[in-house]
Short mmCIF file of C-alpha atoms in Angstrom, two decimals:
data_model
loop_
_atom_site.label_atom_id
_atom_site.label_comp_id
_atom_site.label_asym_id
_atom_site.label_seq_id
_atom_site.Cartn_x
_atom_site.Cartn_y
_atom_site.Cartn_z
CA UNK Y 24 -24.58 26.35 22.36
CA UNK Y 25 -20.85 27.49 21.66
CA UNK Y 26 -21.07 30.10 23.97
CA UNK Y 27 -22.39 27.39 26.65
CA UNK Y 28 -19.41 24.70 25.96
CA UNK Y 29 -16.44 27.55 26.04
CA UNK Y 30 -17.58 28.08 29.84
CA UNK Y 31 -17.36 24.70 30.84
CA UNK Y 32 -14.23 23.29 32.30
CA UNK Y 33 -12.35 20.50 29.94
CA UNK Y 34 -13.08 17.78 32.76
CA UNK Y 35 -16.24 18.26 32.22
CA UNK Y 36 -16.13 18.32 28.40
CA UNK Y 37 -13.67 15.35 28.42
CA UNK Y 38 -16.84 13.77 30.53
CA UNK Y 39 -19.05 14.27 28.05
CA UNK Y 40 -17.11 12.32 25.51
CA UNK Y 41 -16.55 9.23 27.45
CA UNK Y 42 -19.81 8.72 27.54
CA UNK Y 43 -20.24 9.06 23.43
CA UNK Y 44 -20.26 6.12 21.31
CA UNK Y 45 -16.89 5.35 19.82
CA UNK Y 46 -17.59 5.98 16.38
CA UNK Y 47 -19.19 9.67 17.63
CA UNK Y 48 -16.04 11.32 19.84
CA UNK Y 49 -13.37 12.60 17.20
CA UNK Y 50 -16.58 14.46 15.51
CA UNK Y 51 -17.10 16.48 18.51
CA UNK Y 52 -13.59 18.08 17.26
CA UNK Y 53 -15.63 19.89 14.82
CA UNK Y 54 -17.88 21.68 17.23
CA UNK Y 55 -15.78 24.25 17.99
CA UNK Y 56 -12.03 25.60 18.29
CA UNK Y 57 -12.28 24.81 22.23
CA UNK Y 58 -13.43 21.32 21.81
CA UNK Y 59 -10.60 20.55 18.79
CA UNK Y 60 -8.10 22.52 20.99
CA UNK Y 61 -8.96 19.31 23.55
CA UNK Y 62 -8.12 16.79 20.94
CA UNK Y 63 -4.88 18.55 19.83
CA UNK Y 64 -3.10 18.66 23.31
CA UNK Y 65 0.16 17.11 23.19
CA UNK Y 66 2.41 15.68 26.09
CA UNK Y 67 5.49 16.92 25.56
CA UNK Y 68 9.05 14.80 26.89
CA UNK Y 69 12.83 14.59 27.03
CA UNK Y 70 15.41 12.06 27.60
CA UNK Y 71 17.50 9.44 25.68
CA UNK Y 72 17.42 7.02 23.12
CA UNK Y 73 16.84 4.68 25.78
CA UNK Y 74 14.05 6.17 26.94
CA UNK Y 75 11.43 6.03 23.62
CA UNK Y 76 10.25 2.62 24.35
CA UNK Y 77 9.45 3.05 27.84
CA UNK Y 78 8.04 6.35 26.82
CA UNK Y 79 5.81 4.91 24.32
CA UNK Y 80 4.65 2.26 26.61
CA UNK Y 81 3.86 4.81 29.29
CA UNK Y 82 1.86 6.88 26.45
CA UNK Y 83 -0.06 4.13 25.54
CA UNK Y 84 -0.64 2.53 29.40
CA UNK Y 85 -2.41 5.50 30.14
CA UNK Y 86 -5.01 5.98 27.49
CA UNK Y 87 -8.77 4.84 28.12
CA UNK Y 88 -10.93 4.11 24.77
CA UNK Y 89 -13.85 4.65 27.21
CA UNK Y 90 -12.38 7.92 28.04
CA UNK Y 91 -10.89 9.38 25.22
CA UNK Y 92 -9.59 12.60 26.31
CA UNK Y 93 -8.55 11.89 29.98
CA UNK Y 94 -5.12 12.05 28.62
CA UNK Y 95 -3.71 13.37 25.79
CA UNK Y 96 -3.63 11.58 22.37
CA UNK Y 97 -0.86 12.95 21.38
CA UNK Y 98 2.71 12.85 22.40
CA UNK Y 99 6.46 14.43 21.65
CA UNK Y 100 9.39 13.50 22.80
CA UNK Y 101 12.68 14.69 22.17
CA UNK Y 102 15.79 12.56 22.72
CA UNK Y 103 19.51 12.61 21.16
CA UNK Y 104 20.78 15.81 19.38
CA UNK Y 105 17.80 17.13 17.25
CA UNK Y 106 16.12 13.69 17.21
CA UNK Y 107 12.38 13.19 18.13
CA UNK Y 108 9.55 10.79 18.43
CA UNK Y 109 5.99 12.01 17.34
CA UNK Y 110 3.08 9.85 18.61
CA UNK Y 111 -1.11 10.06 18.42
CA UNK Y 112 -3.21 7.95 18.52
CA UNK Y 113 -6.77 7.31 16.34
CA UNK Y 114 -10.10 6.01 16.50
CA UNK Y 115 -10.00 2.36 15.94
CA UNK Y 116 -7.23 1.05 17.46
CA UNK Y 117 -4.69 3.21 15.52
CA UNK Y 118 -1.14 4.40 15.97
CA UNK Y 119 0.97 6.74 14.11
CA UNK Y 120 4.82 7.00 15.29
CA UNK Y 121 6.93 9.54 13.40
CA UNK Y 122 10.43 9.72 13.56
CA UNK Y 123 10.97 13.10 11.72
CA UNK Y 124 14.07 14.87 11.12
CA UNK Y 125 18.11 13.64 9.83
CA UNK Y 126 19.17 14.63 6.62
CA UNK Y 127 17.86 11.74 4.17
CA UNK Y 128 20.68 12.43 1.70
CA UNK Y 129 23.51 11.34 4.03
CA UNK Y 130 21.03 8.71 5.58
CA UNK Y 131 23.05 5.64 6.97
CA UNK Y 132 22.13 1.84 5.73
CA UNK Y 133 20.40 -0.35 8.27
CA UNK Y 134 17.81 -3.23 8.81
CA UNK Y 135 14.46 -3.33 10.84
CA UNK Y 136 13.23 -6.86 12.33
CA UNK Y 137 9.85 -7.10 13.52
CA UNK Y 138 9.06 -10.15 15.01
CA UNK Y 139 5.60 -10.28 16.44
CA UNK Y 140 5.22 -13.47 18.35
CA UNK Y 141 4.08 -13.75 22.27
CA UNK Y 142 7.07 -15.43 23.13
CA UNK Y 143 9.45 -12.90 22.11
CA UNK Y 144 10.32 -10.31 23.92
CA UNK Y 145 12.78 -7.98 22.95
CA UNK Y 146 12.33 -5.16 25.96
CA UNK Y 147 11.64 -5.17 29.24
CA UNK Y 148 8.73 -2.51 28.27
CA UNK Y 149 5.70 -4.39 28.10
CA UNK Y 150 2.61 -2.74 26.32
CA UNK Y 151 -0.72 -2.54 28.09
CA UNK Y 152 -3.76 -5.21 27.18
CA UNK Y 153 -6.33 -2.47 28.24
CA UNK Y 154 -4.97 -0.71 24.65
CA UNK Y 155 -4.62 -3.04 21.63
CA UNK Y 156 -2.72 -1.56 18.87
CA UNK Y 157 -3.89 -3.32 15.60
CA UNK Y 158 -3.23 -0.41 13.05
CA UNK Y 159 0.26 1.00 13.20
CA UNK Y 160 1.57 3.97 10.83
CA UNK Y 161 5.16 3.78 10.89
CA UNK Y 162 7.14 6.72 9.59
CA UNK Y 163 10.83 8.24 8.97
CA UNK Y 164 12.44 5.62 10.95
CA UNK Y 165 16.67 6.29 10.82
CA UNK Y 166 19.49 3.70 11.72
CA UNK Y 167 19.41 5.99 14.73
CA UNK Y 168 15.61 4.96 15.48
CA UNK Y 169 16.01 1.25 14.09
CA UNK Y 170 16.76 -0.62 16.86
CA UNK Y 171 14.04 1.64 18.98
CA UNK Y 172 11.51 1.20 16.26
CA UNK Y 173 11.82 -2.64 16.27
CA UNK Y 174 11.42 -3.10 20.07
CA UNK Y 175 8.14 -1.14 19.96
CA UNK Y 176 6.68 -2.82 17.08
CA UNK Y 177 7.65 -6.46 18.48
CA UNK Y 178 5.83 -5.29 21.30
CA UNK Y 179 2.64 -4.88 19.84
CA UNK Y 180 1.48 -8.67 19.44
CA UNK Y 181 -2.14 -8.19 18.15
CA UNK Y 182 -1.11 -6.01 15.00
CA UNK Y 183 -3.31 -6.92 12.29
CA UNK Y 184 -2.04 -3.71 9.82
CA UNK Y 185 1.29 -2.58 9.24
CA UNK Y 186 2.01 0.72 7.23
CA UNK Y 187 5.92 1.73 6.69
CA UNK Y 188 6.49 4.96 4.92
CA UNK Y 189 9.43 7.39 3.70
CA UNK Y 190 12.00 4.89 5.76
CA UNK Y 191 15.19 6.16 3.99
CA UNK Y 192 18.46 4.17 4.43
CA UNK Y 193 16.44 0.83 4.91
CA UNK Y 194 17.91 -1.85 3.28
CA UNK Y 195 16.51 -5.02 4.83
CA UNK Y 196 13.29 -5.47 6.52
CA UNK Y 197 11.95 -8.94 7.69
CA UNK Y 198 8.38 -9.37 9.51
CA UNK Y 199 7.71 -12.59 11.09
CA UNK Y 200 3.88 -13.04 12.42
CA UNK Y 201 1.94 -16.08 12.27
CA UNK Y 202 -1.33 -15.16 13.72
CA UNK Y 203 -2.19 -11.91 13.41
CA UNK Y 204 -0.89 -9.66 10.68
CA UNK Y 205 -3.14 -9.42 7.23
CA UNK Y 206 -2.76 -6.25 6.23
CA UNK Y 207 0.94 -4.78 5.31
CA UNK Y 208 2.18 -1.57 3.26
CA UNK Y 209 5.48 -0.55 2.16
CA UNK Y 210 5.77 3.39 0.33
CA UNK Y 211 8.72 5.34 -0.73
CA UNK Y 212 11.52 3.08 1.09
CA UNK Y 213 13.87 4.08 -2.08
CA UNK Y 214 16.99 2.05 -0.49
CA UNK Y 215 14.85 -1.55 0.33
CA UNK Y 216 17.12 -4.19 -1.23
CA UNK Y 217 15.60 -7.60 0.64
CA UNK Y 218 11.96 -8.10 2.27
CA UNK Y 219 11.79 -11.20 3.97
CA UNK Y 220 8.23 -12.09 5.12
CA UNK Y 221 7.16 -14.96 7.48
CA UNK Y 222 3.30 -13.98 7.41
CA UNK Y 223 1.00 -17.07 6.66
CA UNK Y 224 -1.98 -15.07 7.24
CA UNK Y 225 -1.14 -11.73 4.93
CA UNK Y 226 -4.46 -11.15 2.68
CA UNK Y 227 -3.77 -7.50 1.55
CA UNK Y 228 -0.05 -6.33 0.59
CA UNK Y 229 0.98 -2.67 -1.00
CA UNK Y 230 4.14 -1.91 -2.09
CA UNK Y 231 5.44 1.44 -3.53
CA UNK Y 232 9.24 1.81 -5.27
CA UNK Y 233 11.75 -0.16 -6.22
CA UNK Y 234 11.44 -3.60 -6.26
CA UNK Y 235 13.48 -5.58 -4.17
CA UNK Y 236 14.43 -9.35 -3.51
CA UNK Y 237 11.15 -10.44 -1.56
CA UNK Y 238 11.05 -13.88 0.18
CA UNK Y 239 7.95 -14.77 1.12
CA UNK Y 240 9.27 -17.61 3.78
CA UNK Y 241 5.67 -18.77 4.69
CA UNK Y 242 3.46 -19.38 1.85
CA UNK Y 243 -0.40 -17.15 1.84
CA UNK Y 244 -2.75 -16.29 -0.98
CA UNK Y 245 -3.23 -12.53 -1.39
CA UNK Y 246 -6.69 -11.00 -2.20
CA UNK Y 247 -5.29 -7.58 -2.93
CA UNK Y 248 -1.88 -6.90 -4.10
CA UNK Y 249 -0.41 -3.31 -5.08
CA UNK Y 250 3.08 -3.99 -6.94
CA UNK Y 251 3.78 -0.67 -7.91
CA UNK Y 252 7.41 -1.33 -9.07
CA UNK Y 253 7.77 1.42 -11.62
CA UNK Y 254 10.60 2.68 -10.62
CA UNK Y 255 12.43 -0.74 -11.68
CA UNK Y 256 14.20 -3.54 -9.42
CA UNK Y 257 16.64 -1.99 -6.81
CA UNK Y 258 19.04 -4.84 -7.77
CA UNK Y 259 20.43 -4.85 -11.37
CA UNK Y 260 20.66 -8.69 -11.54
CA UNK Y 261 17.02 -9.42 -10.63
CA UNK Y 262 15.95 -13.13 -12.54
CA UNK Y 263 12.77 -14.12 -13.29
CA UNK Y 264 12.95 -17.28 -10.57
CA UNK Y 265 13.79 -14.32 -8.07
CA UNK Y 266 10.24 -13.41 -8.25
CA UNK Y 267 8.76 -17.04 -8.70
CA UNK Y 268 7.65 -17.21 -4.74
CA UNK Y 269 5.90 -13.73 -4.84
CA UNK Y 270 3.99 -15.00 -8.05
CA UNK Y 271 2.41 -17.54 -6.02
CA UNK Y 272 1.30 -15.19 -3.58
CA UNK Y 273 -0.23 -13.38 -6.44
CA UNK Y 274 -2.28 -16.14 -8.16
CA UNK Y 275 -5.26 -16.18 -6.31
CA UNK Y 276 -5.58 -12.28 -6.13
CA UNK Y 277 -8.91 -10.65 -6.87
CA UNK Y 278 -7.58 -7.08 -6.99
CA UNK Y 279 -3.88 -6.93 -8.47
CA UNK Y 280 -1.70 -3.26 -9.33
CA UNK Y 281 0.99 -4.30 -12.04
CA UNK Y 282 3.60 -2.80 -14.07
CA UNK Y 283 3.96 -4.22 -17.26
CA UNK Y 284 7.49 -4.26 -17.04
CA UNK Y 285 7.06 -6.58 -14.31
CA UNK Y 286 5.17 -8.90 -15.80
CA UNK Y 287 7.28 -8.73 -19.07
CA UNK Y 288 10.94 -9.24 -17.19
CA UNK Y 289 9.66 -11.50 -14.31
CA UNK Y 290 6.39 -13.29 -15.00
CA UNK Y 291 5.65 -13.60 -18.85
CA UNK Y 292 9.39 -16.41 -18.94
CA UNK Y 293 8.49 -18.06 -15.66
CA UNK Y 294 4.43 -19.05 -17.12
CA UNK Y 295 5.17 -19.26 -20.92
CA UNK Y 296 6.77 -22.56 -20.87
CA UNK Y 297 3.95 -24.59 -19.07
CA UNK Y 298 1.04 -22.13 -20.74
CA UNK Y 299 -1.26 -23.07 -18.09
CA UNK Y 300 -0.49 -20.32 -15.50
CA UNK Y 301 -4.09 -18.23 -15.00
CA UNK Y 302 -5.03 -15.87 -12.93
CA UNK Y 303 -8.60 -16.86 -12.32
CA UNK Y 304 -9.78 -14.48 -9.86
CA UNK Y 305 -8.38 -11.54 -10.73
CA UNK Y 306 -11.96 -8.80 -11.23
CA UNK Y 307 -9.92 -5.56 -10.92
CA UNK Y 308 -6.52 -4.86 -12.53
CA UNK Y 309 -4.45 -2.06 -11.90
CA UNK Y 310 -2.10 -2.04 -15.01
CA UNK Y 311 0.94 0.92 -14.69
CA UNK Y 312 2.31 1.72 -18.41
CA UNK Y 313 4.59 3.28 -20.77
CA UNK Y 314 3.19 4.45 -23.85
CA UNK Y 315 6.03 5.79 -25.22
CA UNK Y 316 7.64 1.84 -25.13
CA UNK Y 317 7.55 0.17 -28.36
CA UNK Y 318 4.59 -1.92 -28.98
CA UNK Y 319 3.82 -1.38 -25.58
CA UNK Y 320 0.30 -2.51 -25.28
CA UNK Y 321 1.17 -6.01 -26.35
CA UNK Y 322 2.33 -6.71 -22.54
CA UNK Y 323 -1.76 -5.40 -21.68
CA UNK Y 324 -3.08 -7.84 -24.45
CA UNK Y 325 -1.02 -10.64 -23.00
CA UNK Y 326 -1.75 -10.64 -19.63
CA UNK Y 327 -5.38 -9.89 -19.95
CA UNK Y 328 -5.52 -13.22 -21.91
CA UNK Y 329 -4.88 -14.60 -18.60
CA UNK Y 330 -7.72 -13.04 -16.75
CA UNK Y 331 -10.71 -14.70 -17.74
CA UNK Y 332 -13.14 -13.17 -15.19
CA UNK Y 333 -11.56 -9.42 -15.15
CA UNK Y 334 -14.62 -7.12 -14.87
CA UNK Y 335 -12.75 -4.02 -14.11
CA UNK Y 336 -9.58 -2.42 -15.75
CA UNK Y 337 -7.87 0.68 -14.72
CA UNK Y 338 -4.98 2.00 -17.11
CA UNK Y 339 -2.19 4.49 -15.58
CA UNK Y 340 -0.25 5.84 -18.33
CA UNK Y 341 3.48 6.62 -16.82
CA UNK Y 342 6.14 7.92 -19.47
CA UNK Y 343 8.49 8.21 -16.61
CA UNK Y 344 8.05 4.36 -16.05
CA UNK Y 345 11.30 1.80 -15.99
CA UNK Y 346 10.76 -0.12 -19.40
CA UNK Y 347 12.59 -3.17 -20.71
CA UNK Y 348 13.21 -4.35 -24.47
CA UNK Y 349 10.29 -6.98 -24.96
CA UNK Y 350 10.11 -10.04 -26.87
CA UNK Y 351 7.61 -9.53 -29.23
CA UNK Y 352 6.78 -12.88 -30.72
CA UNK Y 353 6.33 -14.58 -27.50
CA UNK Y 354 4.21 -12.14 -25.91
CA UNK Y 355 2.00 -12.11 -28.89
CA UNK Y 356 1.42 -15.64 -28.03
CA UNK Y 357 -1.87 -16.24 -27.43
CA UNK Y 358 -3.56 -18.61 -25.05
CA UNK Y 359 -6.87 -20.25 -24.30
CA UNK Y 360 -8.51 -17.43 -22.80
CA UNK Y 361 -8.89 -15.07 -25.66
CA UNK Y 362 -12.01 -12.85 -24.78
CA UNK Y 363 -12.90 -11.00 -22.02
CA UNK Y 364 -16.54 -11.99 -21.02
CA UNK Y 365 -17.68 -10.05 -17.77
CA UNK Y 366 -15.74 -6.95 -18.11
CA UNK Y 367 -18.12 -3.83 -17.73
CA UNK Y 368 -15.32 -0.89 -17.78
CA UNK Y 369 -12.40 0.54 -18.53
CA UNK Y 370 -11.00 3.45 -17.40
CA UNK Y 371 -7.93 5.70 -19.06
CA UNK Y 372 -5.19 7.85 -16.48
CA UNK Y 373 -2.35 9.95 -17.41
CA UNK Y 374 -2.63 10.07 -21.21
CA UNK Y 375 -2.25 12.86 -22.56
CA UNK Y 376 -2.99 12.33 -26.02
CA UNK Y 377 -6.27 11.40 -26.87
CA UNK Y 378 -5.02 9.06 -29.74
CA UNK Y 379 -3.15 7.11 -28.19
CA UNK Y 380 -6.33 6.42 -26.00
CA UNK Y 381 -8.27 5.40 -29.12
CA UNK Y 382 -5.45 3.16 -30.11
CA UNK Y 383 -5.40 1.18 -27.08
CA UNK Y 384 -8.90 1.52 -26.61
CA UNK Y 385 -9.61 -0.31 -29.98
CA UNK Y 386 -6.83 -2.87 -29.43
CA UNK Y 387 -8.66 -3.90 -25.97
CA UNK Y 388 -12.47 -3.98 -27.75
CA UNK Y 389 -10.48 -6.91 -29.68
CA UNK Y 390 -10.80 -9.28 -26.77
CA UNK Y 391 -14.37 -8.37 -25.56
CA UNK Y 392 -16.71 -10.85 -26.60
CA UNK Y 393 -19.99 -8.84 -25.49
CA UNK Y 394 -20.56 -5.31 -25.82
CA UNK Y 395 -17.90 -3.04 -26.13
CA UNK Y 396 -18.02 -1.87 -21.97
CA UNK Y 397 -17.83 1.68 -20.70
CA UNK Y 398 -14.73 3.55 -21.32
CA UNK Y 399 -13.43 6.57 -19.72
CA UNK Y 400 -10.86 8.91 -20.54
CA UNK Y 401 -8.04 10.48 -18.76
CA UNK Y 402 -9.99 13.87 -18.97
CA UNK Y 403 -13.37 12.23 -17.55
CA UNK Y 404 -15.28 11.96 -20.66
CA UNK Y 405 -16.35 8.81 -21.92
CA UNK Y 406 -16.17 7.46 -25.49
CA UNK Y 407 -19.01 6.22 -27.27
CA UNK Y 408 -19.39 3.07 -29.42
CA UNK Y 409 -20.24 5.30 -32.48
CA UNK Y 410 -18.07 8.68 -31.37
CA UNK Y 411 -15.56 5.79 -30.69
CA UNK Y 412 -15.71 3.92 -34.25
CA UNK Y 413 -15.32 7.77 -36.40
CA UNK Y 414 -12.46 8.71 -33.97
CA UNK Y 415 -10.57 4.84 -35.40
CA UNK Y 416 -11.47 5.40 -39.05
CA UNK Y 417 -9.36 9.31 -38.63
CA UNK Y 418 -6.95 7.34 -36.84
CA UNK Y 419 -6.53 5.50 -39.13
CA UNK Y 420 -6.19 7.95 -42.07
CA UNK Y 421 -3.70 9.69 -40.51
CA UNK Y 422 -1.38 6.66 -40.59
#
């Protein structure tokens, strides 16, 4: 059957996908090295700076979902002095642009807006309604890029997911859509110092690296919220009320990733007062910690006290992770909620001492009012309620 496809011409091959089912084409890359050779084929460009958009448009204008591989998926473009633009596009309604290259060391400050609103139009390139972007992977952008990068994205008016990744030198990024965008991710933007969001309608929000100043300008109720801040706040005079709007956004989460430095510095003085503040629908917590903190787990303790309906709990163990001096007493202090009722497991990462799994492990069993639930190491074994109850008691001895 190989044999038979390598002597067909690629318009005929490329006529055999269009008439596949969507979700089928991409795996007829795996046939063979002739048909992934088809996918693979990249359109390769020069010209300026202020050329990409139009570029990009022109790239886009000329795909057909219905006939996948009529035109290549892929494109490269070369503009400035060693600059380029590195385009494909994915099943799904997906687009990845690259901006590779620069030296990141010597990377200059700058700001991306995106503003993605019908009645704003930032180019004269407009982007064709027979293609709907509504995934977009945005990498590497440079303050040379900027500007280019937030023309194309403005452009794209029905993006529902936004992904921005390894963006070095950007120090201020604000995202205004109303309508459309739910889904947004921020990783590894180490110089990010303000995010300003105007996105009623954001239900899922990851963020990797330093924290910075967010605003959340229109008010929305996440269902899944990834605050990996362990790296610390990018601004050394970050106050609790800085965070106060993005702790709204939080409340009603069902799936939350926390550091408990986070909660200890910027959440823990803002609810203490009232003692009221619950996270009711929180089921899966992601908590990031540092073991080797004093009387770390206390932070854990607390905050799961405020979780009455947690029923799963993941535990990252990060030595490496920013810590702050804690205030024990108030922590400590307890609150309605003092058992766990529904939660069914536990699960141990990055620990590399299995005692320090037993402590915390026994310290959480404190708050279960059922069962003690399954618990799984960082090594993939799980500990048993006996196994569990010897390896406390020699715990225990050796203090």
């Amino acid at each position: 059957m190989e044999d038979l496809f390598s002597n067909l011409p690629d318009e005929v091959l490329r006529s055999i996908v269009s008439f596949l089912p969507n979700e089928s084409t991409l795996e007829t890359s795996l046939i063979s090295t002739r048909w992934r050779d088809l996918w693979n084929q990249v359109l390769v460009r020069h010209g300026t700076t202020q050329d990409v958009a139009g570029v990009v448009a022109g790239f886009l204008a000329r795909f057909e979902e219905l006939d996948p591989l009529k035109y290549p998926r892929k494109l490269q473009f070369h503009f400035a002095k060693d600059s380029a633009l590195f385009a494909s596009i994915a099943t799904n309604n997906k687009l990845l642009l690259d901006f590779p290259g620069g030296n990141k060391l010597l990377e200059r400050k700058y700001e991306l807006q995106f503003m993605l609103k019908k009645d704003h139009i930032i180019t004269h390139h407009t982007f064709p309604s027979t293609f709907l972007v509504k995934t977009l992977y945005l990498k590497s952008v440079s303050h040379l890029t900027s500007l280019v990068a937030s023309s194309i994205v403005s452009s794209l008016e029905h993006l529902e997911k936004l992904v921005i990744v390894e963006c070095t030198g950007l120090q201020s990024l604000f995202i205004e859509s109303e309508s459309k965008l739910h889904m947004l991710t921020v990783l590894d933007c180490p110089q990010l110092k303000f995010l300003h969001l105007r996105t009623s309608k954001l239900k899922n929000f990851r963020y990797r690296g330093p924290l910075p100043r967010i605003w959340p300008e229109s008010h929305f109720n996440l269902r899944y919220a990834m605050l990996d801040f362990r790296q610390g706040p990018s601004c050394s005079d970050l106050k609790a009320k800085d965070f106060n709007q993005t702790l709204l956004t939080i409340k009603n989460c069902e799936t939350l990733s926390l550091c408990e430095w986070t909660f200890e510095t910027l959440i823990w003085p803002t609810i203490s007062p009232s003692g009221n503040f619950i996270f009711y629908k929180i089921r899966e917590l992601w908590w990031i910690h540092n073991h080797k903190a004093e009387n770390s787990i206390n932070a854990l303790v607390c905050f799961l006290k405020l979780c009455p309906a947690l029923e799963q709990l993941f535990v990252t163990n990060d030595s490496t992770s920013y810590s702050t001096p804690e205030t024990k007493s108030s922590l400590m202090r307890g609150t309605k909620y003092t058992e766990l009722e529904h939660l069914r497991g536990i699960k141990f990462m990055g620990f590399t001492n299995r005692d320090d799994e037993i402590s915390v492990a026994k310290t959480l069993i404190e708050l279960i009012r059922e069962d003690p639930p399954k618990i799984e190491t960082s090594d993939g074994s799980c500990f048993h309620t006996l196994t569990m109850e010897n390896d406390m008691k020699k715990l225990e001895e050796k203090r």
